[in-house]
Coordinates of C-alpha atoms in Angstrom, one line a residue:
Chain A
M220 CA 111.9 81.6 126.3
T221 CA 108.4 80.6 125.7
P222 CA 107.4 78.2 123.0
V223 CA 103.6 78.9 122.4
Q224 CA 102.5 77.2 119.4
D225 CA 103.1 74.3 117.4
A226 CA 100.9 74.1 114.1
A227 CA 101.5 72.9 110.5
R228 CA 98.6 75.4 109.5
Q229 CA 98.6 78.9 108.4
I230 CA 99.7 81.1 111.5
T231 CA 98.9 84.5 112.5
V232 CA 100.8 86.5 115.0
R233 CA 99.7 89.8 116.3
I234 CA 102.0 91.7 118.3
S235 CA 101.4 95.0 120.2
S236 CA 104.6 96.5 121.4
T237 CA 105.9 99.3 123.4
S238 CA 109.2 98.0 123.3
D239 CA 112.2 99.9 121.9
R240 CA 113.2 97.0 119.6
L241 CA 111.1 94.2 118.1
R242 CA 112.8 91.6 116.1
V243 CA 110.6 89.2 114.1
V244 CA 112.8 86.0 112.6
A245 CA 110.9 83.6 110.1
E246 CA 112.7 80.6 110.0
A247 CA 112.4 76.6 109.8
R248 CA 110.2 76.0 112.6
A249 CA 106.8 74.8 113.7
D250 CA 106.1 76.8 116.7
V251 CA 106.3 80.6 117.7
L252 CA 108.7 81.2 120.4
V253 CA 109.1 84.6 122.4
E254 CA 112.0 85.8 123.6
G255 CA 111.7 88.8 126.1
D256 CA 109.1 90.2 128.5
A257 CA 105.5 89.5 127.0
I258 CA 102.0 88.3 127.6
V259 CA 101.2 85.6 125.0
H260 CA 97.9 84.6 124.3
R261 CA 97.0 81.8 122.0
D262 CA 93.6 81.1 120.1
G263 CA 93.5 78.5 117.7
S264 CA 96.0 79.2 114.9
C265 CA 96.4 83.0 116.1
T266 CA 98.9 84.1 118.7
T267 CA 98.8 87.4 120.4
I268 CA 101.7 88.8 121.9
D269 CA 101.4 92.0 124.2
S270 CA 105.3 93.1 124.6
T271 CA 106.3 95.6 127.5
G272 CA 110.1 94.8 127.6
R273 CA 112.8 96.9 126.3
R274 CA 113.5 94.4 123.7
I275 CA 111.6 91.5 122.3
V276 CA 112.5 88.7 119.5
V277 CA 109.8 86.6 118.1
R278 CA 110.8 83.5 116.1
V279 CA 107.9 82.2 113.9
P280 CA 107.6 79.6 111.1
V281 CA 108.2 80.9 107.4
R282 CA 105.3 82.6 105.8
T283 CA 103.6 83.3 109.1
D284 CA 101.1 86.1 108.7
L285 CA 102.0 89.4 111.1
V286 CA 100.1 92.0 112.4
I287 CA 102.1 94.4 114.3
G288 CA 101.8 97.8 116.1
T289 CA 104.2 100.0 117.9
T290 CA 104.7 103.5 118.9
S291 CA 108.1 104.2 118.0
A292 CA 110.0 101.0 118.1
R293 CA 112.8 99.8 115.6
V294 CA 110.9 96.9 114.0
E295 CA 113.0 94.5 112.0
V296 CA 111.4 91.6 110.1
E297 CA 114.0 89.0 109.1
G298 CA 113.0 85.9 106.6
P299 CA 110.2 85.1 104.5
V300 CA 107.0 86.0 106.3
G301 CA 103.4 86.0 104.9
Q302 CA 101.1 89.0 105.0
I303 CA 102.2 91.6 107.0
A304 CA 100.6 94.7 108.6
V305 CA 102.3 97.3 110.8
V306 CA 101.2 100.7 112.4
T307 CA 103.6 102.8 114.0
K308 CA 104.1 106.4 114.5
S309 CA 108.0 107.0 114.2
G310 CA 111.0 104.5 114.5
R311 CA 112.4 102.3 111.6
V312 CA 110.7 99.3 109.9
S313 CA 112.3 96.9 107.8
V314 CA 110.7 93.9 106.3
E315 CA 113.1 91.4 104.2
D316 CA 110.6 89.3 102.3
A317 CA 106.8 88.9 102.6
T318 CA 103.8 87.9 100.5
S319 CA 102.2 91.3 101.1
V320 CA 102.8 94.3 103.0
D321 CA 100.6 96.9 104.5
I322 CA 102.6 99.6 106.5
R323 CA 101.1 102.9 108.0
T324 CA 103.3 105.3 109.5
S325 CA 103.6 109.2 110.5
S326 CA 107.2 109.5 110.1
A327 CA 109.2 106.3 110.4
R328 CA 111.7 105.2 108.1
V329 CA 110.4 102.1 105.9
E330 CA 112.5 99.8 104.0
V331 CA 111.0 96.6 102.1
G332 CA 112.9 94.1 100.2
C333 CA 110.6 92.3 98.2
T334 CA 106.9 91.3 98.3
S335 CA 105.2 88.8 95.7
D336 CA 101.9 90.7 95.9
E337 CA 100.5 94.1 97.1
C338 CA 102.8 96.7 98.5
C339 CA 100.6 99.1 100.5
V340 CA 102.3 102.0 102.3
R341 CA 100.9 105.2 104.0
T342 CA 103.3 107.6 105.3
S343 CA 103.2 111.1 106.3
S344 CA 106.8 112.5 106.4
G345 CA 108.9 109.3 106.6
R346 CA 111.1 108.0 103.7
V347 CA 110.1 104.6 102.2
E348 CA 112.1 102.3 100.1
I349 CA 110.7 99.3 98.3
G350 CA 112.8 96.8 96.4
V351 CA 110.4 94.3 94.3
C352 CA 106.9 94.0 94.6
G353 CA 103.7 93.0 92.9
S354 CA 101.0 95.7 92.8
A355 CA 101.9 98.7 94.7
D356 CA 99.7 101.1 96.4
V357 CA 101.6 104.1 98.0
T358 CA 100.6 107.4 99.5
T359 CA 102.8 110.1 101.2
T360 CA 102.1 113.6 102.3
S361 CA 105.4 115.1 102.2
G362 CA 107.7 112.2 102.5
R363 CA 109.5 110.3 99.7
I364 CA 108.6 106.6 98.6
V365 CA 110.7 105.1 96.1
V366 CA 109.4 101.8 94.5
Q367 CA 112.2 100.5 92.5
A368 CA 110.6 97.5 90.5
A369 CA 106.8 96.9 90.6
N370 CA 105.4 94.0 88.7
G371 CA 101.7 94.9 89.1
P372 CA 99.3 97.8 88.5
V373 CA 100.2 100.8 90.7
K374 CA 98.5 103.4 92.5
A375 CA 100.5 106.4 93.8
H376 CA 99.3 109.4 95.7
C377 CA 101.4 112.4 97.3
V378 CA 100.1 115.7 98.2
S379 CA 103.6 117.6 98.2
G380 CA 106.1 114.8 98.7
R381 CA 108.0 112.7 95.9
V382 CA 107.3 109.0 94.8
E383 CA 109.4 107.3 92.3
V384 CA 108.0 104.0 90.7
G385 CA 109.9 101.7 88.5
L386 CA 107.3 99.9 86.6
M387 CA 108.7 96.3 85.3
A388 CA 105.6 94.7 83.8
P389 CA 102.8 96.3 81.2
D390 CA 100.6 96.9 84.2
D391 CA 98.3 100.3 84.7
V392 CA 99.3 103.2 86.8
A393 CA 97.0 105.7 88.4
A394 CA 99.4 108.6 89.7
E395 CA 97.8 111.6 91.5
T396 CA 99.4 114.6 93.3
V397 CA 98.4 118.1 94.5
S398 CA 101.7 119.8 94.4
G399 CA 104.2 117.0 94.8
R400 CA 106.2 115.0 91.9
I401 CA 105.4 111.5 91.0
H402 CA 108.0 109.8 88.4
V403 CA 107.3 106.5 86.6
T404 CA 110.3 104.7 84.9
V405 CA 109.4 102.1 82.3
P406 CA 112.2 99.7 80.9
H407 CA 114.1 100.5 77.8
G408 CA 112.2 99.8 74.6
V409 CA 108.8 100.3 76.0
A410 CA 106.9 103.3 73.8
V411 CA 105.0 105.9 75.6
T412 CA 102.4 107.6 73.9
T413 CA 99.5 110.4 74.8
N414 CA 95.8 109.2 74.5
D415 CA 93.1 111.5 73.4
D416 CA 92.0 111.6 77.0
R417 CA 95.5 113.0 77.9
S418 CA 96.2 109.7 79.9
L419 CA 99.4 108.0 78.6
L420 CA 99.7 104.5 77.0
T421 CA 102.7 102.3 77.3
A422 CA 103.2 99.9 74.3
W423 CA 105.6 97.0 75.7
P424 CA 107.8 94.9 73.5
G425 CA 105.5 91.9 72.7
G426 CA 102.5 93.9 72.2
A427 CA 100.9 94.4 75.5
E428 CA 99.6 98.0 76.4
A429 CA 98.9 99.6 79.6
S430 CA 97.8 103.2 80.6
I431 CA 99.3 105.6 82.8
T432 CA 96.8 108.0 84.3
A433 CA 97.9 111.1 85.9
R434 CA 96.0 113.7 88.1
T435 CA 97.6 116.9 89.4
V436 CA 96.9 120.5 90.5
S437 CA 100.1 122.1 90.3
G438 CA 102.4 119.2 90.7
R439 CA 104.1 117.2 88.1
V440 CA 103.7 113.5 86.9
D441 CA 106.4 112.3 84.4
V442 CA 107.5 109.3 82.5
S443 CA 111.1 108.2 81.5
S444 CA 112.6 104.9 80.1
K445 CA 115.9 103.8 81.7
Chain B
M134 CA 80.0 120.5 137.7
T135 CA 81.1 116.8 137.5
V136 CA 81.3 114.6 134.3
T137 CA 77.8 112.7 135.6
D138 CA 76.1 115.9 134.7
Y139 CA 76.6 115.5 131.1
P140 CA 74.7 112.7 129.2
V141 CA 76.5 109.8 128.0
I142 CA 75.4 108.3 124.6
V143 CA 76.6 105.1 122.9
G144 CA 77.1 105.2 119.0
S145 CA 79.8 105.4 116.3
V146 CA 81.9 108.2 115.6
L147 CA 83.2 108.9 112.0
F148 CA 85.7 111.3 111.0
T149 CA 86.3 112.5 107.4
D150 CA 89.3 114.2 106.0
L151 CA 90.0 115.7 102.5
V152 CA 93.6 114.2 101.7
G153 CA 95.7 117.5 100.7
F154 CA 93.2 120.2 100.9
T155 CA 95.6 122.8 102.5
E156 CA 98.0 122.5 99.5
Y157 CA 95.1 122.3 97.1
N158 CA 93.7 125.5 98.8
E159 CA 97.1 127.1 98.4
A160 CA 97.1 125.8 94.7
V161 CA 93.8 126.9 93.5
G162 CA 92.8 130.0 95.9
D163 CA 89.9 130.2 98.6
I164 CA 86.8 130.4 96.3
E165 CA 87.6 127.2 94.5
A166 CA 88.4 125.7 97.9
L167 CA 85.2 126.7 99.5
R168 CA 83.3 125.3 96.7
V169 CA 84.7 121.9 97.4
L170 CA 83.9 122.0 101.0
D171 CA 80.4 123.1 100.0
E172 CA 80.1 120.1 97.7
Q173 CA 81.5 117.6 100.5
R174 CA 78.9 119.3 102.9
S175 CA 76.1 118.8 100.2
L176 CA 77.0 115.1 99.5
V177 CA 77.1 114.2 103.3
D178 CA 74.0 116.1 104.3
G179 CA 72.2 114.1 101.5
H180 CA 73.5 110.9 103.0
L181 CA 72.4 111.7 106.6
D182 CA 68.8 112.3 105.7
G183 CA 66.6 110.0 107.5
Q184 CA 69.2 108.2 109.5
D185 CA 69.8 107.9 113.2
A186 CA 72.9 110.2 112.6
R187 CA 74.0 113.8 112.7
L188 CA 77.0 116.0 111.8
V189 CA 78.5 117.0 114.9
K190 CA 80.8 119.7 113.5
E191 CA 83.1 120.6 110.7
I192 CA 86.7 120.8 111.7
G193 CA 88.6 122.6 108.6
D194 CA 88.0 120.3 105.8
G195 CA 87.2 117.3 107.9
L196 CA 83.9 116.3 109.3
M197 CA 82.6 114.7 112.5
I198 CA 79.6 112.7 112.3
W199 CA 77.9 110.6 115.0
I200 CA 75.8 107.8 113.8
G201 CA 73.2 105.9 116.7
S202 CA 74.3 102.2 115.8
A203 CA 77.5 100.3 114.6
V204 CA 75.6 98.7 111.7
G205 CA 74.3 102.2 110.7
G206 CA 77.5 103.5 111.2
L207 CA 79.2 101.2 108.8
S208 CA 76.6 101.4 106.2
L209 CA 76.8 105.1 106.1
A210 CA 80.5 105.2 106.2
T211 CA 80.7 102.8 103.3
C212 CA 78.0 104.7 101.2
L213 CA 79.9 108.0 101.8
L214 CA 83.3 106.3 100.8
E215 CA 81.7 105.1 97.4
A216 CA 79.8 108.2 96.7
F217 CA 83.2 110.3 97.2
A218 CA 85.1 107.7 95.3
G219 CA 82.8 108.2 92.4
I220 CA 82.8 111.6 92.2
H221 CA 86.7 111.9 92.6
E222 CA 87.0 109.3 89.6
S223 CA 84.8 111.3 87.4
G224 CA 86.7 114.0 87.9
T225 CA 84.1 116.4 89.4
F226 CA 85.5 116.4 93.0
P227 CA 89.2 117.3 92.9
L228 CA 90.3 115.4 96.3
A229 CA 90.3 111.8 97.9
V230 CA 88.6 111.6 101.1
R231 CA 89.9 109.0 104.2
M232 CA 87.8 108.0 107.0
G233 CA 88.2 106.5 110.2
M234 CA 85.3 105.4 112.8
H235 CA 85.4 103.8 116.3
H236 CA 82.5 102.9 118.4
G237 CA 81.6 103.3 122.2
E238 CA 80.5 106.0 124.6
S239 CA 80.8 109.7 124.3
I240 CA 79.8 112.3 126.3
A241 CA 77.6 115.0 124.9
R242 CA 78.5 118.8 125.6
G243 CA 75.9 120.7 124.1
D244 CA 76.0 119.8 120.4
D245 CA 79.4 118.7 120.6
L246 CA 80.7 115.0 121.7
V247 CA 83.9 114.5 123.7
G248 CA 85.6 111.5 125.1
Q249 CA 88.2 108.5 124.2
T250 CA 85.7 107.1 121.6
V251 CA 86.0 110.5 119.7
N252 CA 89.7 110.7 120.1
V253 CA 90.4 107.1 119.0
A254 CA 88.0 107.6 116.0
A255 CA 90.3 110.8 115.1
R256 CA 93.5 109.0 115.7
I257 CA 92.1 106.2 113.3
S258 CA 91.2 108.6 110.6
A259 CA 94.9 109.8 110.4
L260 CA 96.2 106.3 109.5
A261 CA 93.8 106.0 106.7
G262 CA 94.9 106.5 102.8
P263 CA 93.1 108.3 100.1
G264 CA 89.8 106.3 99.4
E265 CA 90.0 104.2 102.4
L266 CA 87.8 103.6 105.5
L267 CA 89.4 102.3 108.6
V268 CA 87.3 100.9 111.4
S269 CA 88.0 99.5 115.0
Q270 CA 87.6 96.0 116.3
E271 CA 85.0 97.5 118.8
L272 CA 82.9 98.6 116.1
L273 CA 82.8 95.4 113.9
A274 CA 82.1 93.7 117.2
A275 CA 79.2 96.0 117.7
C276 CA 77.9 95.2 114.5
G277 CA 77.9 91.5 115.2
S278 CA 77.8 89.4 111.9
A279 CA 76.0 92.3 110.1
H280 CA 78.9 93.3 108.2
A281 CA 80.8 92.0 105.0
Q282 CA 83.7 90.3 106.2
E283 CA 85.3 89.8 102.8
S284 CA 85.7 93.5 102.1
L285 CA 87.4 94.1 105.4
R286 CA 91.3 93.3 106.1
P287 CA 93.2 93.7 109.2
V288 CA 95.7 96.6 109.2
G289 CA 97.1 96.4 112.8
P290 CA 96.9 97.7 116.4
V291 CA 97.0 101.2 117.2
L292 CA 98.4 102.2 120.6
V293 CA 96.3 105.2 121.7
K294 CA 97.6 107.5 124.6
G295 CA 95.2 106.8 127.9
L296 CA 94.1 103.5 126.5
Q297 CA 95.4 100.2 128.1
H298 CA 94.8 98.0 125.2
P299 CA 95.7 98.6 121.6
V300 CA 92.7 99.3 119.3
W301 CA 92.8 96.8 116.4
L302 CA 91.9 98.2 112.8
H303 CA 90.6 96.9 109.7
R304 CA 90.6 98.3 106.3
F305 CA 87.7 98.7 103.9
A306 CA 88.4 100.1 100.6
T307 CA 86.4 100.5 97.5
S308 CA 88.6 98.8 95.1

């Protein structure tokens, strides 16, 4: 076990890993602790970890910013972290609680519990499930993305896949698909009408309004209330 | 013949890709798809005029462009990104464009370029989303301080076969 950092300021941990399994635990601590075979380099508030062992566990202070790259590892991030960016080809990525996420994958399965700010996900064919987020910017080619509760503006793009977004606040939605399906759900009591330019207008209880712009070639973009 | 018989050039390699072009072609037919490719080519040719840059080749709906300097490369790529976003937003161009760029040595093989710089640039492009430009840390390092740091955001390291160290990526988005 290697304690590598003790700082009270915002910490960034950058991890590149060829391991089978990478687990990051954000907990009440001031340092960064690496369990497993890894080369660790510290530069100010930034710690860079290059892991080659089969399994690695990295313990970080709460709300640490993370930048992670793997090929096909199982990536688990537990506890509240800050901004997190993950690039992976396949495998499985789960993030419990982050300020914001940016996840790019070819076919990995992605699960995000909650983010307070932006949730950005790019996938080709993987399945993505996002619980609660601020704004959402999601893209899939042929996979399926589910955003259960977005509390900010939403950008959803799919080629032939499927995107489902639950909108919880009066924010704009920009949805675009070639031949896929994008489905937006608004809360019960929100009125949806069509504008002159064929975009949709949502009228929320309390008087707030927002727009849903949809662009499709042969796909389908629809809105319903629950 | 050995690799030393081919000239090695240093510069930036930019890949562009039309997101969903195959499905678009399927939905609208060949004639309309060709119109989109022609419009893309025309827009890019206009931006390459007078630059130390050239279109290396068209790869289906994608383009491979070489630029003589990292600063020039970043400038060209961001101009293209904004130009494509503009015509896409206005509804005149049906598809979004994604881009990836890397900087380093390439081997000239006739008009074509080959080597790891090209491979990495292609891999980076595949990770970009619609309306996004991803660039490598190497490209930013070659730019020195001549780039707008505030419009870039780290997105993670990509591990590329054949490279000992990961390539760290940054995202540039028009909005």
